[in-house]
């Protein structure tokens, strides 16, 4: 069966349910990240994953390195994040702020620090040795096929073509590698496991490689003291081999290696698990045995053939990935950038399907984007973001951290910790508009854990009800302030920001059970804290004190630098967003008379409003402080515009103009996530020119040799986004920003092509995007003008009155669930038919 041809029949997904009648597009280019040689740096590697297990494939020839990650491998143990001394420090800071002594308040705020976060670790490596093979010049090809979530390597040695395929199965929770040669008995290699964490390896009687290890109980070895060396997380990886008939498997006991000799093909299976049993269970108390768990998992899958594993993997992955398609074409008069690249690269090799004219290394496409602005690279980056979210966040896994699940370092930048003052939230921006709602479930699990630890922090540290979280967390649901500097550490708005995702989920899905059982209880706790945290301020307003604008400083009136004041614009915008969410949710659930909701309704009009500075920009702080870094990477004071909804073009034109001025003032430069945030904000302002400028600004090649922390943004050769170094937030936020350029929505309004760069993406079609109100949206356009729209409601039995907006034209239409509607360029309904006719076609 291994050598036979299999045909996989996939179920129809959202993008398959509607087809335009008027717009003809060129065939899409394959969604592949391609390379012409092995990886020299980690950011040249191929990232694969299933949400829990991740791997980075280097693609070496004489030796191969597959670096492994498991999403629960963190340092540390459950911790008490409370500090009964903080209320006194809080009182002192508030008094200093009230006295206008902002620099002194900033210094005093250090007494409110909590503990550092713990550190995300790496599992280890699969090491393959191929006896010093040297491949023939021009035969090497490596790709990440987004459509199948498969990494592939191909090269020729001595007239033998070798192929490797790699994927990580979610249904079977296994990392799979298949190695094959074009000639019989040509595959020989040795395989071993290794880790830079404390570990031991051994071979079992069943010829399985086992690696057992343990994470440090403290984040840093220097923190270990006598009688205080807690046991950390245990982990185990098990590797098994399937080989073709006639091949030999040799045990190299001294080196703990397995050697395959004379095979037609070999399949490597790797499973892994840890002793993690939840954020509130000490690893030393865990009842989980990662070795027996891993051996049992391997035993349940090792009899499955490669084809069976691959088929199950494809069905699972493509059910998510195939929901959305995007095709973009530019005005043909501008020129074909792809042809221009081909002219520069006359010796182009074949891909795995034998296509000789499509295999352009992605690094060359990034380099040439400055001049050719190839829209198919935007398509690829859009879908790459969706691919990564599917690969690093699935139901039951940990929340996607600062690097998703991929990490090569013992001490990664910023601990690879979930960072809640933009980065974690951006990770999940695409989950709703880009039709990956299931991938958001780990975020909701994480919020539940934060609410448990955060309720203790709120009660002890701040003497409030409800629950609170701060700007960085970890697998132990750290909810207290961080260490280091008040400008990032003293920011108790993190729980409120992530809570906005709960209401967003309802507005997109109309899932009332989710609202009742998950969203509303968490919103209640969050709003309860915010009501208590607000204190009486000047001029009848309620204020937050202390307050910071994340990671930014100001010059106080006395000329000293400071970061702590009161009622930052972001604080007020986030609180306003949460208050609006719980009020709206209470109306849906018939709980508008609840005492908490009534408190919120009284408090909301008294929130300090956003103000416009003398230079025409939005003020970042309640007072018009001098900004020592006007090009700062954060645009926190624009939260109310995006991702919030309190500032709109219709309701607040003067604030929107001020937001434009703010963006001009901040400039284009910044790390990847800042570039993507600015893209989304410009899109929300319906400014296509500047939104596209930020798209172009992101697609710049970064030198992987430069490992220093910087703020320039850009992309690596494998499309990973750079801060630098690599952070996944920009990759995941990018598809959300592009979708914002194509569709914007409220519960009753759909804005079509609001920020389409007409000259850059003159022709195109997007299918399967999601909009608020439970809508699925499909749009095709030509010459920069709308051609057709396809809409339907997913919620059974629902009916929606929608206002469709396009270039100043507004049409009100009634949509019923189960019906697909087609609208023309004048927003007239031209056709409707039952969803069941295409979802379940007659055979």
Tab-separated table of C-alpha atoms in Angstrom, residues 257-675:
chain	number	residue	atom	x	y	z
A	257	UNK	CA	20.826	4.908	17.902
A	258	UNK	CA	18.871	2.905	15.404
A	259	UNK	CA	20.352	2.296	11.971
A	260	UNK	CA	18.326	1.499	8.859
A	261	UNK	CA	20.186	-0.348	6.101
A	262	UNK	CA	19.017	-1.033	2.549
A	263	UNK	CA	15.400	0.121	2.732
A	264	UNK	CA	13.139	1.246	-0.094
A	265	UNK	CA	11.459	3.557	2.379
A	266	UNK	CA	11.310	4.227	6.101
A	267	UNK	CA	8.725	5.997	8.234
A	268	UNK	CA	9.635	7.656	11.528
A	269	UNK	CA	6.922	8.181	14.130
A	270	UNK	CA	7.508	10.390	17.159
A	271	UNK	CA	5.096	10.915	20.034
A	272	UNK	CA	5.719	12.966	23.166
A	273	UNK	CA	3.988	13.955	26.381
A	274	UNK	CA	4.684	15.639	29.689
A	275	UNK	CA	3.545	15.433	33.281
A	276	UNK	CA	1.637	18.725	32.987
A	277	UNK	CA	-1.798	18.258	34.528
A	278	UNK	CA	-3.004	21.836	34.564
A	279	UNK	CA	-1.834	25.244	35.781
A	280	UNK	CA	-2.774	24.551	39.393
A	281	UNK	CA	-1.194	21.091	39.799
A	282	UNK	CA	2.426	20.901	40.928
A	283	UNK	CA	4.456	18.620	38.619
A	284	UNK	CA	5.634	16.707	41.683
A	285	UNK	CA	1.990	15.898	42.470
A	286	UNK	CA	1.054	14.962	38.916
A	287	UNK	CA	-0.447	11.529	38.417
A	288	UNK	CA	0.601	11.514	34.772
A	289	UNK	CA	3.443	9.260	33.662
A	290	UNK	CA	4.766	10.700	30.389
A	291	UNK	CA	6.702	7.553	29.502
A	292	UNK	CA	3.770	5.178	29.821
A	293	UNK	CA	1.514	7.743	28.152
A	294	UNK	CA	3.892	8.070	25.210
A	295	UNK	CA	4.410	4.320	24.832
A	296	UNK	CA	0.642	3.785	24.937
A	297	UNK	CA	0.116	6.516	22.321
A	298	UNK	CA	2.718	4.916	20.070
A	299	UNK	CA	1.200	1.502	20.495
A	300	UNK	CA	-2.179	2.827	19.342
A	301	UNK	CA	-0.850	4.192	16.040
A	302	UNK	CA	2.220	2.205	15.029
A	303	UNK	CA	0.186	-0.318	13.043
A	304	UNK	CA	-1.346	2.432	10.908
A	305	UNK	CA	0.276	2.753	7.497
A	306	UNK	CA	1.785	5.998	6.319
A	307	UNK	CA	-1.089	6.462	3.885
A	308	UNK	CA	-3.645	5.991	6.641
A	309	UNK	CA	-1.894	8.503	8.894
A	310	UNK	CA	-1.582	10.985	6.045
A	311	UNK	CA	-5.214	10.619	5.002
A	312	UNK	CA	-6.440	11.272	8.544
A	313	UNK	CA	-4.094	14.249	8.824
A	314	UNK	CA	-5.318	15.763	5.559
A	315	UNK	CA	-8.986	15.357	6.398
A	316	UNK	CA	-8.514	17.073	9.747
A	317	UNK	CA	-6.299	19.911	8.530
A	318	UNK	CA	-8.077	20.717	5.294
A	319	UNK	CA	-11.454	20.877	7.024
A	320	UNK	CA	-10.071	24.044	8.611
A	321	UNK	CA	-7.653	25.371	6.026
A	322	UNK	CA	-9.965	25.016	3.020
A	323	UNK	CA	-12.676	27.218	4.498
A	324	UNK	CA	-11.159	30.400	3.035
A	325	UNK	CA	-9.588	31.138	-0.334
A	326	UNK	CA	-8.026	34.380	-1.534
A	327	UNK	CA	-7.019	35.280	-5.074
A	328	UNK	CA	-5.461	38.620	-5.927
A	329	UNK	CA	-4.381	40.007	-9.278
A	330	UNK	CA	-3.017	43.409	-10.126
A	331	UNK	CA	-3.503	45.532	-13.207
A	332	UNK	CA	-1.759	43.730	-16.045
A	333	UNK	CA	-0.311	47.042	-17.196
A	334	UNK	CA	1.901	47.114	-14.125
A	335	UNK	CA	3.763	44.010	-15.255
A	336	UNK	CA	4.176	40.451	-14.108
A	337	UNK	CA	6.583	40.369	-11.208
A	338	UNK	CA	6.763	36.582	-11.323
A	339	UNK	CA	8.089	36.690	-14.878
A	340	UNK	CA	10.646	39.255	-13.806
A	341	UNK	CA	11.942	36.917	-11.103
A	342	UNK	CA	12.096	33.996	-13.532
A	343	UNK	CA	14.269	36.041	-15.862
A	344	UNK	CA	16.706	36.517	-12.997
A	345	UNK	CA	16.732	32.788	-12.214
A	346	UNK	CA	17.204	30.783	-15.445
A	347	UNK	CA	17.971	27.493	-13.700
A	348	UNK	CA	14.714	26.715	-11.940
A	349	UNK	CA	14.231	23.208	-10.591
A	350	UNK	CA	11.147	21.028	-10.550
A	351	UNK	CA	8.705	20.850	-7.687
A	352	UNK	CA	7.188	17.601	-6.443
A	353	UNK	CA	4.603	17.556	-9.249
A	354	UNK	CA	7.147	18.133	-11.968
A	355	UNK	CA	6.249	21.791	-12.570
A	356	UNK	CA	9.380	23.558	-13.761
A	357	UNK	CA	8.059	27.075	-14.093
A	358	UNK	CA	6.623	27.737	-10.649
A	359	UNK	CA	9.442	26.927	-8.262
A	360	UNK	CA	10.862	30.273	-7.230
A	361	UNK	CA	12.494	30.316	-3.794
A	362	UNK	CA	10.347	32.378	-1.480
A	363	UNK	CA	13.364	34.376	-0.355
A	364	UNK	CA	13.684	35.723	-3.917
A	365	UNK	CA	10.012	36.649	-3.955
A	366	UNK	CA	10.427	38.600	-0.707
A	367	UNK	CA	13.463	40.413	-2.106
A	368	UNK	CA	11.659	41.399	-5.296
A	369	UNK	CA	8.395	42.503	-3.672
A	370	UNK	CA	9.694	46.043	-3.283
A	371	UNK	CA	9.663	46.362	-7.072
A	372	UNK	CA	7.158	43.844	-8.423
A	373	UNK	CA	4.542	43.901	-5.598
A	374	UNK	CA	3.439	40.411	-6.614
A	375	UNK	CA	-0.059	39.984	-5.120
A	376	UNK	CA	0.325	36.210	-5.039
A	377	UNK	CA	2.937	36.669	-2.305
A	378	UNK	CA	0.295	38.518	-0.275
A	379	UNK	CA	-2.020	35.529	-0.832
A	380	UNK	CA	0.726	33.211	0.390
A	381	UNK	CA	1.445	35.295	3.492
A	382	UNK	CA	-2.290	35.507	4.240
A	383	UNK	CA	-2.703	31.739	4.076
A	384	UNK	CA	0.602	31.149	5.886
A	385	UNK	CA	-0.858	33.006	8.874
A	386	UNK	CA	-3.942	30.803	8.822
A	387	UNK	CA	-1.730	27.715	8.470
A	388	UNK	CA	0.334	28.722	11.507
A	389	UNK	CA	-2.716	29.331	13.693
A	390	UNK	CA	-4.092	25.891	12.819
A	391	UNK	CA	-0.662	24.413	13.533
A	392	UNK	CA	-0.105	26.050	16.927
A	393	UNK	CA	-3.551	26.378	18.522
A	394	UNK	CA	-6.163	23.628	18.597
A	395	UNK	CA	-8.882	22.674	21.070
A	396	UNK	CA	-7.224	21.210	24.155
A	397	UNK	CA	-3.777	22.706	23.562
A	398	UNK	CA	-2.023	25.530	25.352
A	399	UNK	CA	-2.555	29.089	24.182
A	400	UNK	CA	-0.279	30.194	21.310
A	401	UNK	CA	2.694	31.855	22.963
A	402	UNK	CA	5.022	34.553	21.641
A	403	UNK	CA	6.473	32.075	19.131
A	404	UNK	CA	3.370	29.930	18.658
A	405	UNK	CA	4.841	26.574	19.635
A	406	UNK	CA	8.195	26.795	17.827
A	407	UNK	CA	11.301	27.514	19.878
A	408	UNK	CA	14.969	26.580	19.522
A	409	UNK	CA	16.407	28.316	22.576
A	410	UNK	CA	16.933	27.363	26.188
A	411	UNK	CA	16.097	30.980	27.044
A	412	UNK	CA	14.008	32.406	24.202
A	413	UNK	CA	13.460	36.135	23.813
A	414	UNK	CA	10.985	37.450	26.389
A	415	UNK	CA	10.660	33.851	27.682
A	416	UNK	CA	8.358	33.199	24.691
A	417	UNK	CA	5.654	34.067	27.205
A	418	UNK	CA	2.090	35.029	26.263
A	419	UNK	CA	2.250	38.831	26.225
A	420	UNK	CA	-1.115	40.472	26.722
A	421	UNK	CA	-0.558	44.133	25.850
A	422	UNK	CA	-1.005	43.334	22.123
A	423	UNK	CA	0.808	40.139	21.141
A	424	UNK	CA	-1.434	37.389	22.490
A	425	UNK	CA	-4.576	39.169	21.336
A	426	UNK	CA	-3.124	39.634	17.841
A	427	UNK	CA	-2.369	35.907	17.727
A	428	UNK	CA	-6.115	35.303	17.754
A	429	UNK	CA	-7.316	38.167	15.567
A	430	UNK	CA	-7.737	35.885	12.513
A	431	UNK	CA	-9.665	33.147	14.296
A	432	UNK	CA	-13.078	34.715	13.678
A	433	UNK	CA	-12.896	36.691	10.404
A	434	UNK	CA	-10.682	34.067	8.785
A	435	UNK	CA	-12.983	31.183	9.714
A	436	UNK	CA	-10.891	29.346	12.312
A	437	UNK	CA	-13.122	29.773	15.345
A	438	UNK	CA	-12.137	26.399	16.877
A	439	UNK	CA	-8.535	27.556	17.051
A	440	UNK	CA	-9.585	30.194	19.595
A	441	UNK	CA	-10.645	27.619	22.194
A	442	UNK	CA	-7.216	27.518	23.904
A	443	UNK	CA	-7.523	31.266	24.478
A	444	UNK	CA	-10.815	30.774	26.289
A	445	UNK	CA	-9.303	27.993	28.410
A	446	UNK	CA	-6.425	30.316	29.219
A	447	UNK	CA	-8.793	33.132	30.223
A	448	UNK	CA	-10.612	30.746	32.566
A	449	UNK	CA	-7.305	29.877	34.257
A	450	UNK	CA	-6.341	33.546	34.471
A	451	UNK	CA	-9.688	34.315	36.100
A	452	UNK	CA	-8.939	31.804	38.875
A	453	UNK	CA	-5.462	33.069	39.727
A	454	UNK	CA	-6.487	36.633	38.879
A	455	UNK	CA	-9.338	36.640	41.383
A	456	UNK	CA	-6.837	36.013	44.191
A	457	UNK	CA	-4.558	38.762	42.899
A	458	UNK	CA	-7.484	41.200	42.679
A	459	UNK	CA	-8.645	40.396	46.179
A	460	UNK	CA	-5.246	40.514	47.932
A	461	UNK	CA	-3.171	42.933	45.852
A	462	UNK	CA	-5.873	45.456	44.976
A	463	UNK	CA	-8.682	44.715	47.471
A	464	UNK	CA	-11.257	44.480	44.685
A	465	UNK	CA	-13.787	41.947	43.546
A	466	UNK	CA	-13.593	40.148	40.213
A	467	UNK	CA	-10.356	39.126	38.558
A	468	UNK	CA	-7.350	40.853	37.015
A	469	UNK	CA	-4.377	40.009	34.787
A	470	UNK	CA	-1.286	41.920	33.733
A	471	UNK	CA	0.854	42.159	30.656
A	472	UNK	CA	2.710	38.815	30.735
A	473	UNK	CA	1.707	35.342	31.783
A	474	UNK	CA	2.828	31.745	31.430
A	475	UNK	CA	1.570	28.173	31.619
A	476	UNK	CA	0.893	28.624	35.360
A	477	UNK	CA	-1.664	31.372	34.626
A	478	UNK	CA	0.427	34.120	36.180
A	479	UNK	CA	-1.931	37.047	36.753
A	480	UNK	CA	0.148	39.466	38.821
A	481	UNK	CA	2.329	42.317	37.632
A	482	UNK	CA	5.674	41.451	36.063
A	483	UNK	CA	9.139	42.635	37.042
A	484	UNK	CA	11.500	45.012	35.319
A	485	UNK	CA	9.932	48.389	34.566
A	486	UNK	CA	6.624	50.013	35.525
A	487	UNK	CA	6.027	51.098	31.926
A	488	UNK	CA	5.120	47.539	31.046
A	489	UNK	CA	4.654	45.799	34.406
A	490	UNK	CA	2.068	48.059	36.044
A	491	UNK	CA	-0.774	47.481	33.614
A	492	UNK	CA	-3.831	45.669	35.058
A	493	UNK	CA	-5.839	45.882	31.817
A	494	UNK	CA	-4.691	42.591	30.273
A	495	UNK	CA	-7.631	40.550	31.515
A	496	UNK	CA	-10.015	43.167	30.191
A	497	UNK	CA	-8.450	43.159	26.725
A	498	UNK	CA	-8.570	39.377	26.327
A	499	UNK	CA	-12.169	39.414	27.569
A	500	UNK	CA	-13.189	41.418	24.505
A	501	UNK	CA	-12.504	38.243	22.504
A	502	UNK	CA	-15.322	36.515	24.383
A	503	UNK	CA	-17.979	38.951	23.188
A	504	UNK	CA	-16.457	39.023	19.705
A	505	UNK	CA	-16.844	35.255	19.546
A	506	UNK	CA	-20.536	35.566	20.230
A	507	UNK	CA	-21.045	38.366	17.697
A	508	UNK	CA	-19.539	36.201	14.974
A	509	UNK	CA	-21.078	32.845	15.918
A	510	UNK	CA	-24.326	33.795	17.735
A	511	UNK	CA	-23.561	30.827	19.990
A	512	UNK	CA	-25.834	31.512	22.951
A	513	UNK	CA	-24.638	28.461	24.909
A	514	UNK	CA	-21.100	29.837	24.707
A	515	UNK	CA	-22.335	33.210	25.879
A	516	UNK	CA	-24.172	31.696	28.854
A	517	UNK	CA	-21.617	29.128	29.977
A	518	UNK	CA	-18.251	30.644	29.061
A	519	UNK	CA	-18.311	34.301	28.053
A	520	UNK	CA	-20.731	35.888	30.486
A	521	UNK	CA	-19.272	34.526	33.748
A	522	UNK	CA	-15.792	35.682	32.692
A	523	UNK	CA	-17.087	39.071	31.571
A	524	UNK	CA	-18.868	39.452	34.912
A	525	UNK	CA	-15.676	38.873	36.864
A	526	UNK	CA	-13.706	41.199	34.621
A	527	UNK	CA	-16.294	43.991	34.755
A	528	UNK	CA	-16.592	43.602	38.518
A	529	UNK	CA	-12.863	44.258	38.893
A	530	UNK	CA	-13.010	47.260	36.575
A	531	UNK	CA	-15.915	48.830	38.465
A	532	UNK	CA	-13.953	48.511	41.705
A	533	UNK	CA	-10.653	49.635	40.135
A	534	UNK	CA	-12.159	52.913	38.901
A	535	UNK	CA	-11.913	55.730	41.442
A	536	UNK	CA	-13.343	59.219	41.613
A	537	UNK	CA	-11.291	61.679	39.623
A	538	UNK	CA	-11.446	65.302	38.586
A	539	UNK	CA	-14.382	66.973	36.835
A	540	UNK	CA	-16.794	64.176	37.748
A	541	UNK	CA	-14.956	61.503	35.757
A	542	UNK	CA	-13.990	58.067	36.957
A	543	UNK	CA	-10.292	57.349	36.524
A	544	UNK	CA	-7.718	54.602	36.663
A	545	UNK	CA	-4.754	55.269	38.919
A	546	UNK	CA	-2.041	54.134	38.480
A	547	UNK	CA	-2.231	54.012	34.712
A	548	UNK	CA	0.305	53.472	31.944
A	549	UNK	CA	0.285	53.371	28.165
A	550	UNK	CA	2.012	50.049	27.488
A	551	UNK	CA	5.799	50.241	27.290
A	552	UNK	CA	5.858	53.999	26.672
A	553	UNK	CA	7.263	56.870	28.689
A	554	UNK	CA	6.417	60.571	28.827
A	555	UNK	CA	8.142	63.701	30.050
A	556	UNK	CA	6.467	64.898	33.242
A	557	UNK	CA	5.888	68.629	33.844
A	558	UNK	CA	8.993	68.696	36.075
A	559	UNK	CA	11.114	67.556	33.111
A	560	UNK	CA	11.718	64.028	34.383
A	561	UNK	CA	10.839	60.833	32.569
A	562	UNK	CA	7.846	58.907	33.865
A	563	UNK	CA	5.360	56.257	32.783
A	564	UNK	CA	2.801	56.223	35.614
A	565	UNK	CA	-0.065	58.710	35.634
A	566	UNK	CA	-3.842	58.325	35.504
A	567	UNK	CA	-6.506	57.384	32.937
A	568	UNK	CA	-4.406	56.589	29.885
A	569	UNK	CA	-6.438	56.629	26.697
A	570	UNK	CA	-5.969	52.889	26.289
A	571	UNK	CA	-7.227	52.150	29.800
A	572	UNK	CA	-10.421	54.050	29.142
A	573	UNK	CA	-10.961	52.492	25.704
A	574	UNK	CA	-10.535	48.936	26.970
A	575	UNK	CA	-12.835	49.520	29.947
A	576	UNK	CA	-15.413	51.085	27.655
A	577	UNK	CA	-15.212	48.064	25.351
A	578	UNK	CA	-15.732	45.593	28.201
A	579	UNK	CA	-18.597	47.634	29.643
A	580	UNK	CA	-20.307	47.735	26.239
A	581	UNK	CA	-19.798	43.984	25.864
A	582	UNK	CA	-21.368	43.029	29.195
A	583	UNK	CA	-24.273	45.415	28.652
A	584	UNK	CA	-24.939	43.920	25.213
A	585	UNK	CA	-24.531	40.396	26.537
A	586	UNK	CA	-26.942	41.077	29.387
A	587	UNK	CA	-29.540	42.236	26.862
A	588	UNK	CA	-29.195	38.986	24.910
A	589	UNK	CA	-29.533	36.937	28.106
A	590	UNK	CA	-32.284	39.016	29.707
A	591	UNK	CA	-30.047	40.123	32.577
A	592	UNK	CA	-30.070	43.880	32.094
A	593	UNK	CA	-31.412	44.438	35.611
A	594	UNK	CA	-28.506	42.625	37.290
A	595	UNK	CA	-26.833	44.780	39.942
A	596	UNK	CA	-23.454	44.618	38.214
A	597	UNK	CA	-24.915	45.674	34.869
A	598	UNK	CA	-26.618	48.624	36.535
A	599	UNK	CA	-23.298	49.670	38.078
A	600	UNK	CA	-21.675	49.438	34.656
A	601	UNK	CA	-24.426	51.540	33.068
A	602	UNK	CA	-23.874	54.239	35.680
A	603	UNK	CA	-20.096	54.137	35.343
A	604	UNK	CA	-19.763	54.032	31.566
A	605	UNK	CA	-20.825	57.648	30.837
A	606	UNK	CA	-18.317	58.824	33.446
A	607	UNK	CA	-15.275	57.261	31.779
A	608	UNK	CA	-12.608	59.749	30.807
A	609	UNK	CA	-13.173	60.416	27.083
A	610	UNK	CA	-10.473	60.418	24.375
A	611	UNK	CA	-9.125	63.870	23.682
A	612	UNK	CA	-7.422	65.538	20.751
A	613	UNK	CA	-4.030	67.128	21.358
A	614	UNK	CA	-3.071	70.585	20.062
A	615	UNK	CA	-1.106	68.938	17.207
A	616	UNK	CA	-4.299	67.196	16.023
A	617	UNK	CA	-3.405	63.686	17.222
A	618	UNK	CA	-5.203	61.616	19.849
A	619	UNK	CA	-3.771	62.203	23.300
A	620	UNK	CA	-2.123	59.082	24.698
A	621	UNK	CA	-2.488	60.154	28.324
A	622	UNK	CA	-5.113	62.166	30.172
A	623	UNK	CA	-2.715	65.083	30.263
A	624	UNK	CA	-0.889	66.432	27.226
A	625	UNK	CA	2.543	65.185	28.247
A	626	UNK	CA	5.561	65.660	26.004
A	627	UNK	CA	6.333	62.448	24.115
A	628	UNK	CA	10.065	61.629	24.082
A	629	UNK	CA	9.598	58.900	21.469
A	630	UNK	CA	6.963	59.937	18.935
A	631	UNK	CA	7.849	56.966	16.685
A	632	UNK	CA	7.129	54.457	19.455
A	633	UNK	CA	6.092	51.004	18.258
A	634	UNK	CA	2.841	50.805	20.251
A	635	UNK	CA	-0.308	52.587	19.089
A	636	UNK	CA	-2.197	51.799	22.279
A	637	UNK	CA	-4.199	55.051	22.257
A	638	UNK	CA	-5.882	53.886	19.026
A	639	UNK	CA	-7.415	50.811	20.688
A	640	UNK	CA	-10.877	52.385	20.526
A	641	UNK	CA	-10.615	52.415	16.730
A	642	UNK	CA	-9.115	48.942	16.299
A	643	UNK	CA	-9.512	46.337	17.645
A	644	UNK	CA	-12.129	48.240	19.641
A	645	UNK	CA	-15.332	49.744	18.263
A	646	UNK	CA	-15.932	52.898	20.292
A	647	UNK	CA	-14.462	55.152	17.590
A	648	UNK	CA	-16.081	54.885	14.146
A	649	UNK	CA	-16.038	56.927	10.970
A	650	UNK	CA	-19.779	57.474	11.233
A	651	UNK	CA	-19.991	58.456	14.904
A	652	UNK	CA	-16.618	60.133	15.484
A	653	UNK	CA	-15.231	61.695	12.295
A	654	UNK	CA	-13.141	64.177	14.265
A	655	UNK	CA	-11.518	61.408	16.333
A	656	UNK	CA	-10.895	59.399	13.175
A	657	UNK	CA	-9.103	62.373	11.666
A	658	UNK	CA	-7.066	62.627	14.855
A	659	UNK	CA	-6.299	58.905	14.582
A	660	UNK	CA	-4.936	59.505	11.071
A	661	UNK	CA	-2.723	62.252	12.434
A	662	UNK	CA	-1.578	59.894	15.185
A	663	UNK	CA	-0.546	57.295	12.618
A	664	UNK	CA	1.352	59.896	10.573
A	665	UNK	CA	3.072	60.982	13.761
A	666	UNK	CA	4.009	57.422	14.753
A	667	UNK	CA	5.388	56.663	11.297
A	668	UNK	CA	5.657	53.402	9.385
A	669	UNK	CA	8.613	51.782	11.128
A	670	UNK	CA	8.268	49.238	13.893
A	671	UNK	CA	8.396	45.517	14.614
A	672	UNK	CA	6.227	43.134	12.619
A	673	UNK	CA	3.270	43.236	14.984
A	674	UNK	CA	3.290	47.042	14.985
A	675	UNK	CA	3.212	47.057	11.184
